[in-house]
mmCIF file of C-alpha atoms in Angstrom:
data_model
loop_
_atom_site.group_PDB
_atom_site.id
_atom_site.type_symbol
_atom_site.label_atom_id
_atom_site.label_comp_id
_atom_site.label_asym_id
_atom_site.label_seq_id
_atom_site.Cartn_x
_atom_site.Cartn_y
_atom_site.Cartn_z
ATOM 1 C CA UNK A 1 106.716 94.718 166.925
ATOM 2 C CA UNK A 2 110.321 94.893 166.029
ATOM 3 C CA UNK A 3 110.345 91.463 163.963
ATOM 4 C CA UNK A 4 106.693 92.275 162.127
ATOM 5 C CA UNK A 5 108.381 95.785 161.073
ATOM 6 C CA UNK A 6 111.116 94.199 159.535
ATOM 7 C CA UNK A 7 109.029 91.464 157.924
ATOM 8 C CA UNK A 8 106.875 94.239 156.538
ATOM 9 C CA UNK A 9 109.698 96.185 155.281
ATOM 10 C CA UNK A 10 110.989 93.137 153.540
ATOM 11 C CA UNK A 11 107.698 92.160 151.977
ATOM 12 C CA UNK A 12 107.150 96.245 150.714
ATOM 13 C CA UNK A 13 110.624 95.982 149.187
ATOM 14 C CA UNK A 14 109.671 92.192 147.436
ATOM 15 C CA UNK A 15 106.337 94.133 146.000
ATOM 16 C CA UNK A 16 108.444 97.013 144.481
ATOM 17 C CA UNK A 17 110.832 94.014 142.562
ATOM 18 C CA UNK A 18 107.913 92.253 140.760
ATOM 19 C CA UNK A 19 106.244 93.874 137.648
ATOM 20 C CA UNK A 20 102.881 95.452 137.662
ATOM 21 C CA UNK A 21 100.319 93.135 137.648
ATOM 22 C CA UNK A 22 98.405 92.941 134.243
ATOM 23 C CA UNK A 23 95.171 95.329 133.312
ATOM 24 C CA UNK A 24 92.044 93.155 133.264
ATOM 25 C CA UNK A 25 91.174 95.375 130.080
ATOM 26 C CA UNK A 26 94.221 94.037 128.315
ATOM 27 C CA UNK A 27 94.165 90.408 127.935
ATOM 28 C CA UNK A 28 97.674 88.923 126.885
ATOM 29 C CA UNK A 29 98.441 88.522 122.906
ATOM 30 C CA UNK A 30 98.161 84.955 121.725
ATOM 31 C CA UNK A 31 101.661 83.358 120.783
ATOM 32 C CA UNK A 32 100.625 83.651 117.151
ATOM 33 C CA UNK A 33 100.596 87.106 115.794
ATOM 34 C CA UNK A 34 98.896 86.033 112.597
ATOM 35 C CA UNK A 35 95.824 84.263 114.916
ATOM 36 C CA UNK A 36 94.908 81.941 112.255
ATOM 37 C CA UNK A 37 94.865 78.082 112.695
ATOM 38 C CA UNK A 38 97.754 76.578 111.699
ATOM 39 C CA UNK A 39 96.402 74.191 108.641
ATOM 40 C CA UNK A 40 94.456 77.462 107.507
ATOM 41 C CA UNK A 41 97.726 79.475 107.721
ATOM 42 C CA UNK A 42 99.910 76.624 106.000
ATOM 43 C CA UNK A 43 97.279 76.533 102.967
ATOM 44 C CA UNK A 44 97.283 80.630 102.570
ATOM 45 C CA UNK A 45 101.426 80.814 103.287
ATOM 46 C CA UNK A 46 101.555 78.277 100.126
ATOM 47 C CA UNK A 47 98.971 79.292 97.862
ATOM 48 C CA UNK A 48 98.345 83.122 98.808
ATOM 49 C CA UNK A 49 100.624 85.086 100.220
ATOM 50 C CA UNK A 50 103.027 85.402 96.684
ATOM 51 C CA UNK A 51 100.711 88.198 95.931
ATOM 52 C CA UNK A 52 98.528 88.455 99.549
ATOM 53 C CA UNK A 53 101.293 89.072 102.258
ATOM 54 C CA UNK A 54 101.695 92.287 103.922
ATOM 55 C CA UNK A 55 101.820 94.863 102.066
ATOM 56 C CA UNK A 56 100.465 92.857 99.199
ATOM 57 C CA UNK A 57 101.651 92.562 95.868
ATOM 58 C CA UNK A 58 101.601 92.231 92.168
ATOM 59 C CA UNK A 59 98.339 94.367 92.207
ATOM 60 C CA UNK A 60 96.833 92.313 95.153
ATOM 61 C CA UNK A 61 94.060 94.588 96.875
ATOM 62 C CA UNK A 62 94.782 93.134 100.846
ATOM 63 C CA UNK A 63 96.548 90.934 102.656
ATOM 64 C CA UNK A 64 95.809 87.518 104.165
ATOM 65 C CA UNK A 65 98.100 87.196 106.719
ATOM 66 C CA UNK A 66 96.438 87.530 109.438
ATOM 67 C CA UNK A 67 92.962 86.930 111.187
ATOM 68 C CA UNK A 68 92.165 90.016 111.469
ATOM 69 C CA UNK A 69 92.825 90.648 107.521
ATOM 70 C CA UNK A 70 90.628 87.794 106.919
ATOM 71 C CA UNK A 71 87.284 88.628 108.699
ATOM 72 C CA UNK A 72 87.320 92.544 107.585
ATOM 73 C CA UNK A 73 84.442 93.359 105.710
ATOM 74 C CA UNK A 74 85.244 93.072 101.801
ATOM 75 C CA UNK A 75 86.356 95.949 100.055
ATOM 76 C CA UNK A 76 83.795 94.662 96.763
ATOM 77 C CA UNK A 77 81.301 93.809 99.059
ATOM 78 C CA UNK A 78 80.956 95.002 102.118
ATOM 79 C CA UNK A 79 77.965 92.869 103.394
ATOM 80 C CA UNK A 80 80.953 89.535 103.078
ATOM 81 C CA UNK A 81 83.954 88.590 104.679
ATOM 82 C CA UNK A 82 87.065 88.349 103.284
ATOM 83 C CA UNK A 83 87.476 85.125 104.316
ATOM 84 C CA UNK A 84 83.954 84.392 102.654
ATOM 85 C CA UNK A 85 84.869 85.931 99.283
ATOM 86 C CA UNK A 86 88.260 83.539 99.139
ATOM 87 C CA UNK A 87 86.436 80.709 99.427
ATOM 88 C CA UNK A 88 83.988 81.874 96.767
ATOM 89 C CA UNK A 89 86.863 82.638 94.479
ATOM 90 C CA UNK A 90 89.156 79.366 95.070
ATOM 91 C CA UNK A 91 85.814 77.032 93.848
ATOM 92 C CA UNK A 92 85.498 79.723 90.853
ATOM 93 C CA UNK A 93 86.212 78.154 87.694
ATOM 94 C CA UNK A 94 85.878 81.391 85.340
ATOM 95 C CA UNK A 95 88.122 83.721 87.607
ATOM 96 C CA UNK A 96 90.105 81.385 89.920
ATOM 97 C CA UNK A 97 92.343 81.532 92.751
ATOM 98 C CA UNK A 98 95.396 81.298 92.725
ATOM 99 C CA UNK A 99 95.201 83.144 89.325
ATOM 100 C CA UNK A 100 97.276 80.936 86.312
ATOM 101 C CA UNK A 101 100.065 80.004 85.655
ATOM 102 C CA UNK A 102 99.550 78.920 89.404
ATOM 103 C CA UNK A 103 97.950 75.788 90.137
ATOM 104 C CA UNK A 104 94.519 75.302 91.595
ATOM 105 C CA UNK A 105 94.180 74.191 95.492
ATOM 106 C CA UNK A 106 94.227 70.699 95.921
ATOM 107 C CA UNK A 107 90.996 69.135 97.356
ATOM 108 C CA UNK A 108 92.244 68.820 100.766
ATOM 109 C CA UNK A 109 93.347 72.373 100.822
ATOM 110 C CA UNK A 110 90.185 73.384 99.663
ATOM 111 C CA UNK A 111 88.493 71.545 102.738
ATOM 112 C CA UNK A 112 90.926 73.475 105.408
ATOM 113 C CA UNK A 113 89.264 76.426 104.092
ATOM 114 C CA UNK A 114 85.899 76.128 103.323
ATOM 115 C CA UNK A 115 85.923 74.301 107.019
ATOM 116 C CA UNK A 116 87.195 77.129 108.814
ATOM 117 C CA UNK A 117 85.152 79.563 107.002
ATOM 118 C CA UNK A 118 82.082 77.576 107.559
ATOM 119 C CA UNK A 119 82.859 77.852 111.018
ATOM 120 C CA UNK A 120 82.954 81.217 111.150
ATOM 121 C CA UNK A 121 86.539 81.684 110.951
ATOM 122 C CA UNK A 122 87.440 81.446 114.436
ATOM 123 C CA UNK A 123 90.610 82.650 115.714
ATOM 124 C CA UNK A 124 93.439 80.352 117.249
ATOM 125 C CA UNK A 125 96.384 81.164 119.777
ATOM 126 C CA UNK A 126 98.549 78.378 117.835
ATOM 127 C CA UNK A 127 102.059 78.708 117.558
ATOM 128 C CA UNK A 128 102.906 77.736 114.006
ATOM 129 C CA UNK A 129 106.162 77.195 112.371
ATOM 130 C CA UNK A 130 107.418 80.448 110.845
ATOM 131 C CA UNK A 131 105.797 81.828 107.277
ATOM 132 C CA UNK A 132 108.081 81.550 104.180
ATOM 133 C CA UNK A 133 110.103 84.422 103.597
ATOM 134 C CA UNK A 134 108.414 86.905 101.681
ATOM 135 C CA UNK A 135 111.434 89.001 99.827
ATOM 136 C CA UNK A 136 111.876 86.112 96.874
ATOM 137 C CA UNK A 137 111.858 87.686 93.599
ATOM 138 C CA UNK A 138 109.586 86.815 91.372
ATOM 139 C CA UNK A 139 111.529 83.787 89.509
ATOM 140 C CA UNK A 140 114.501 82.279 90.104
ATOM 141 C CA UNK A 141 117.679 83.226 88.916
ATOM 142 C CA UNK A 142 119.074 82.747 85.540
ATOM 143 C CA UNK A 143 121.922 80.792 85.091
ATOM 144 C CA UNK A 144 123.193 82.723 82.258
ATOM 145 C CA UNK A 145 124.344 86.654 82.725
ATOM 146 C CA UNK A 146 122.103 88.852 80.859
ATOM 147 C CA UNK A 147 123.759 91.119 78.592
ATOM 148 C CA UNK A 148 120.731 93.107 77.455
ATOM 149 C CA UNK A 149 118.416 95.212 79.685
ATOM 150 C CA UNK A 150 115.257 96.212 78.090
ATOM 151 C CA UNK A 151 113.781 99.158 80.171
ATOM 152 C CA UNK A 152 111.536 102.494 79.165
ATOM 153 C CA UNK A 153 113.164 105.417 78.838
ATOM 154 C CA UNK A 154 111.786 107.150 81.572
ATOM 155 C CA UNK A 155 109.649 105.591 84.362
ATOM 156 C CA UNK A 156 105.938 105.305 84.296
ATOM 157 C CA UNK A 157 103.777 107.037 86.500
ATOM 158 C CA UNK A 158 100.843 105.367 87.880
ATOM 159 C CA UNK A 159 97.557 107.819 88.498
ATOM 160 C CA UNK A 160 96.201 106.723 91.672
ATOM 161 C CA UNK A 161 92.636 106.823 90.365
ATOM 162 C CA UNK A 162 93.481 104.368 87.379
ATOM 163 C CA UNK A 163 93.505 100.513 89.058
ATOM 164 C CA UNK A 164 93.901 98.903 85.875
ATOM 165 C CA UNK A 165 96.547 100.316 83.344
ATOM 166 C CA UNK A 166 98.082 98.601 80.062
ATOM 167 C CA UNK A 167 101.090 100.676 79.102
ATOM 168 C CA UNK A 168 103.828 99.626 76.065
ATOM 169 C CA UNK A 169 106.852 101.169 75.313
ATOM 170 C CA UNK A 170 109.511 100.335 72.639
ATOM 171 C CA UNK A 171 113.398 99.345 72.829
ATOM 172 C CA UNK A 172 115.347 98.632 69.779
ATOM 173 C CA UNK A 173 118.285 96.777 69.696
ATOM 174 C CA UNK A 174 121.587 96.576 67.254
ATOM 175 C CA UNK A 175 124.521 94.069 67.234
ATOM 176 C CA UNK A 176 127.421 94.360 65.531
ATOM 177 C CA UNK A 177 127.313 90.593 65.182
ATOM 178 C CA UNK A 178 124.672 87.886 64.753
ATOM 179 C CA UNK A 179 123.468 86.639 67.812
ATOM 180 C CA UNK A 180 120.213 84.556 69.575
ATOM 181 C CA UNK A 181 118.164 85.368 72.783
ATOM 182 C CA UNK A 182 118.495 82.503 74.418
ATOM 183 C CA UNK A 183 116.831 83.260 77.445
ATOM 184 C CA UNK A 184 114.600 85.768 79.255
ATOM 185 C CA UNK A 185 113.321 86.550 83.135
ATOM 186 C CA UNK A 186 111.288 89.048 84.141
ATOM 187 C CA UNK A 187 112.803 92.170 86.043
ATOM 188 C CA UNK A 188 109.767 93.480 88.452
ATOM 189 C CA UNK A 189 110.951 97.304 89.865
ATOM 190 C CA UNK A 190 107.698 98.258 91.624
ATOM 191 C CA UNK A 191 106.314 94.761 92.920
ATOM 192 C CA UNK A 192 103.301 96.370 94.718
ATOM 193 C CA UNK A 193 101.645 97.291 91.297
ATOM 194 C CA UNK A 194 102.794 95.217 88.417
ATOM 195 C CA UNK A 195 100.364 92.408 87.680
ATOM 196 C CA UNK A 196 102.164 91.015 84.371
ATOM 197 C CA UNK A 197 104.874 91.577 81.508
ATOM 198 C CA UNK A 198 104.739 90.677 77.772
ATOM 199 C CA UNK A 199 107.821 91.406 75.540
ATOM 200 C CA UNK A 200 106.782 91.134 71.756
ATOM 201 C CA UNK A 201 109.118 91.487 68.782
ATOM 202 C CA UNK A 202 107.955 94.122 66.079
ATOM 203 C CA UNK A 203 108.620 95.226 62.529
ATOM 204 C CA UNK A 204 108.482 98.864 62.971
ATOM 205 C CA UNK A 205 110.311 100.871 66.156
ATOM 206 C CA UNK A 206 107.670 101.677 69.552
ATOM 207 C CA UNK A 207 107.772 105.012 71.113
ATOM 208 C CA UNK A 208 109.932 104.314 73.465
ATOM 209 C CA UNK A 209 108.294 106.971 76.705
ATOM 210 C CA UNK A 210 105.631 104.422 78.196
ATOM 211 C CA UNK A 211 102.251 105.027 77.178
ATOM 212 C CA UNK A 212 98.845 103.540 77.455
ATOM 213 C CA UNK A 213 98.009 100.920 74.787
ATOM 214 C CA UNK A 214 95.179 98.160 74.388
ATOM 215 C CA UNK A 215 95.372 95.323 76.676
ATOM 216 C CA UNK A 216 95.553 93.075 73.592
ATOM 217 C CA UNK A 217 98.547 94.909 71.872
ATOM 218 C CA UNK A 218 98.558 94.629 68.142
ATOM 219 C CA UNK A 219 98.369 91.581 65.531
ATOM 220 C CA UNK A 220 101.699 92.984 64.246
ATOM 221 C CA UNK A 221 103.335 92.086 67.198
ATOM 222 C CA UNK A 222 104.896 88.663 67.895
ATOM 223 C CA UNK A 223 104.856 87.364 71.196
ATOM 224 C CA UNK A 224 108.022 85.983 72.720
ATOM 225 C CA UNK A 225 107.759 85.944 76.470
ATOM 226 C CA UNK A 226 105.058 86.570 78.806
ATOM 227 C CA UNK A 227 105.260 86.609 82.881
ATOM 228 C CA UNK A 228 102.501 86.707 85.463
ATOM 229 C CA UNK A 229 103.326 86.181 89.322
ATOM 230 C CA UNK A 230 103.984 82.210 89.751
ATOM 231 C CA UNK A 231 105.716 82.169 86.188
ATOM 232 C CA UNK A 232 109.315 80.795 85.351
ATOM 233 C CA UNK A 233 111.967 82.244 83.271
ATOM 234 C CA UNK A 234 111.894 81.106 79.669
ATOM 235 C CA UNK A 235 114.858 79.445 78.768
ATOM 236 C CA UNK A 236 115.036 78.479 75.290
ATOM 237 C CA UNK A 237 116.261 74.568 74.298
ATOM 238 C CA UNK A 238 119.933 74.598 72.897
ATOM 239 C CA UNK A 239 119.298 74.445 69.544
ATOM 240 C CA UNK A 240 117.273 77.754 69.022
ATOM 241 C CA UNK A 241 117.086 81.216 69.743
ATOM 242 C CA UNK A 242 115.303 84.625 69.084
ATOM 243 C CA UNK A 243 117.628 85.888 66.186
ATOM 244 C CA UNK A 244 119.206 89.166 66.462
ATOM 245 C CA UNK A 245 121.118 90.562 62.932
ATOM 246 C CA UNK A 246 124.058 92.317 62.935
ATOM 247 C CA UNK A 247 123.677 96.096 62.073
ATOM 248 C CA UNK A 248 119.673 95.645 61.742
ATOM 249 C CA UNK A 249 117.929 97.120 64.397
ATOM 250 C CA UNK A 250 115.424 94.660 66.211
ATOM 251 C CA UNK A 251 112.159 96.065 67.359
ATOM 252 C CA UNK A 252 110.940 94.841 71.222
ATOM 253 C CA UNK A 253 107.789 95.990 72.807
ATOM 254 C CA UNK A 254 107.171 95.138 76.324
ATOM 255 C CA UNK A 255 103.485 95.599 77.440
ATOM 256 C CA UNK A 256 103.013 95.699 81.531
ATOM 257 C CA UNK A 257 99.915 95.255 82.978
ATOM 258 C CA UNK A 258 99.602 97.561 86.397
ATOM 259 C CA UNK A 259 96.640 97.031 88.914
ATOM 260 C CA UNK A 260 96.538 99.428 91.527
ATOM 261 C CA UNK A 261 93.954 98.340 93.573
ATOM 262 C CA UNK A 262 94.889 99.281 96.669
ATOM 263 C CA UNK A 263 94.490 103.142 95.299
ATOM 264 C CA UNK A 264 98.508 103.526 96.521
ATOM 265 C CA UNK A 265 99.331 107.121 95.513
ATOM 266 C CA UNK A 266 102.876 108.307 93.811
ATOM 267 C CA UNK A 267 103.725 104.827 92.209
ATOM 268 C CA UNK A 268 105.872 104.530 89.353
ATOM 269 C CA UNK A 269 107.450 101.741 87.894
ATOM 270 C CA UNK A 270 110.597 101.058 85.326
ATOM 271 C CA UNK A 271 109.733 97.130 84.967
ATOM 272 C CA UNK A 272 110.917 95.632 81.833
ATOM 273 C CA UNK A 273 112.779 91.928 80.814
ATOM 274 C CA UNK A 274 116.449 90.524 80.930
ATOM 275 C CA UNK A 275 117.780 88.979 77.617
ATOM 276 C CA UNK A 276 120.935 86.554 77.657
ATOM 277 C CA UNK A 277 122.374 86.122 74.258
ATOM 278 C CA UNK A 278 124.577 84.061 72.723
ATOM 279 C CA UNK A 279 126.469 82.751 69.058
ATOM 280 C CA UNK A 280 123.835 81.821 66.794
ATOM 281 C CA UNK A 281 122.094 78.461 67.364
ATOM 282 C CA UNK A 282 121.319 75.906 64.476
ATOM 283 C CA UNK A 283 117.315 77.395 64.895
ATOM 284 C CA UNK A 284 115.830 80.254 65.008
#
């Protein structure tokens, strides 16, 4: 009896050291947190996650970063799953995704999403390569150091109910000597709601306080530069620049398109552009 008691106590101590058995109602999580096949994740990461990240950026209405997000009911049509509308938009020549200036998906990438969606968008427990970093800026850094920052006199406060606002503000620049603007880059302050940014030159001043304006701006404004997600900085050729005259105010007008499709509350923004200048070049 004594040896049997010792063995029983040893087995009891061993059982106390073991982790608890998993519950039958809670299956283990798959190795991939996204639950997406790796080829599907790669296509989405390369082409969609710039905006459809988690959380979404640049006015995108939803993330496309997980199986749960892609198989949820679409906000615009609850009878469809998100992945079904994704496939529709990547083939839509009139309103394509990704939006310009981004390139359209290749035939191979289209085939990957088409086949996955047609199969019912099955989940996967594959362990995929880490997705690309999603905190990169809207463009590459400028090689020059910006010396003019064009910004509004106060933040624009986005009404939660307004999902699609075009907002303009003006900035006047007076230089002590003639110079040329030689590079322009966007300065995006609130990536959650900014969809694109334009900068114009005008013959007259415009209010510095942000206000709603027509989406097309004015025929009297001359477009200098526009940025949207996927766009690049503008670096002018070495022989040319936009003129800023000594002692004369140069009137700039910035238009920002805000898209609050997610209905976020309390959003404000001071986005604008950064300008590099140099001594006057050969051509204006």
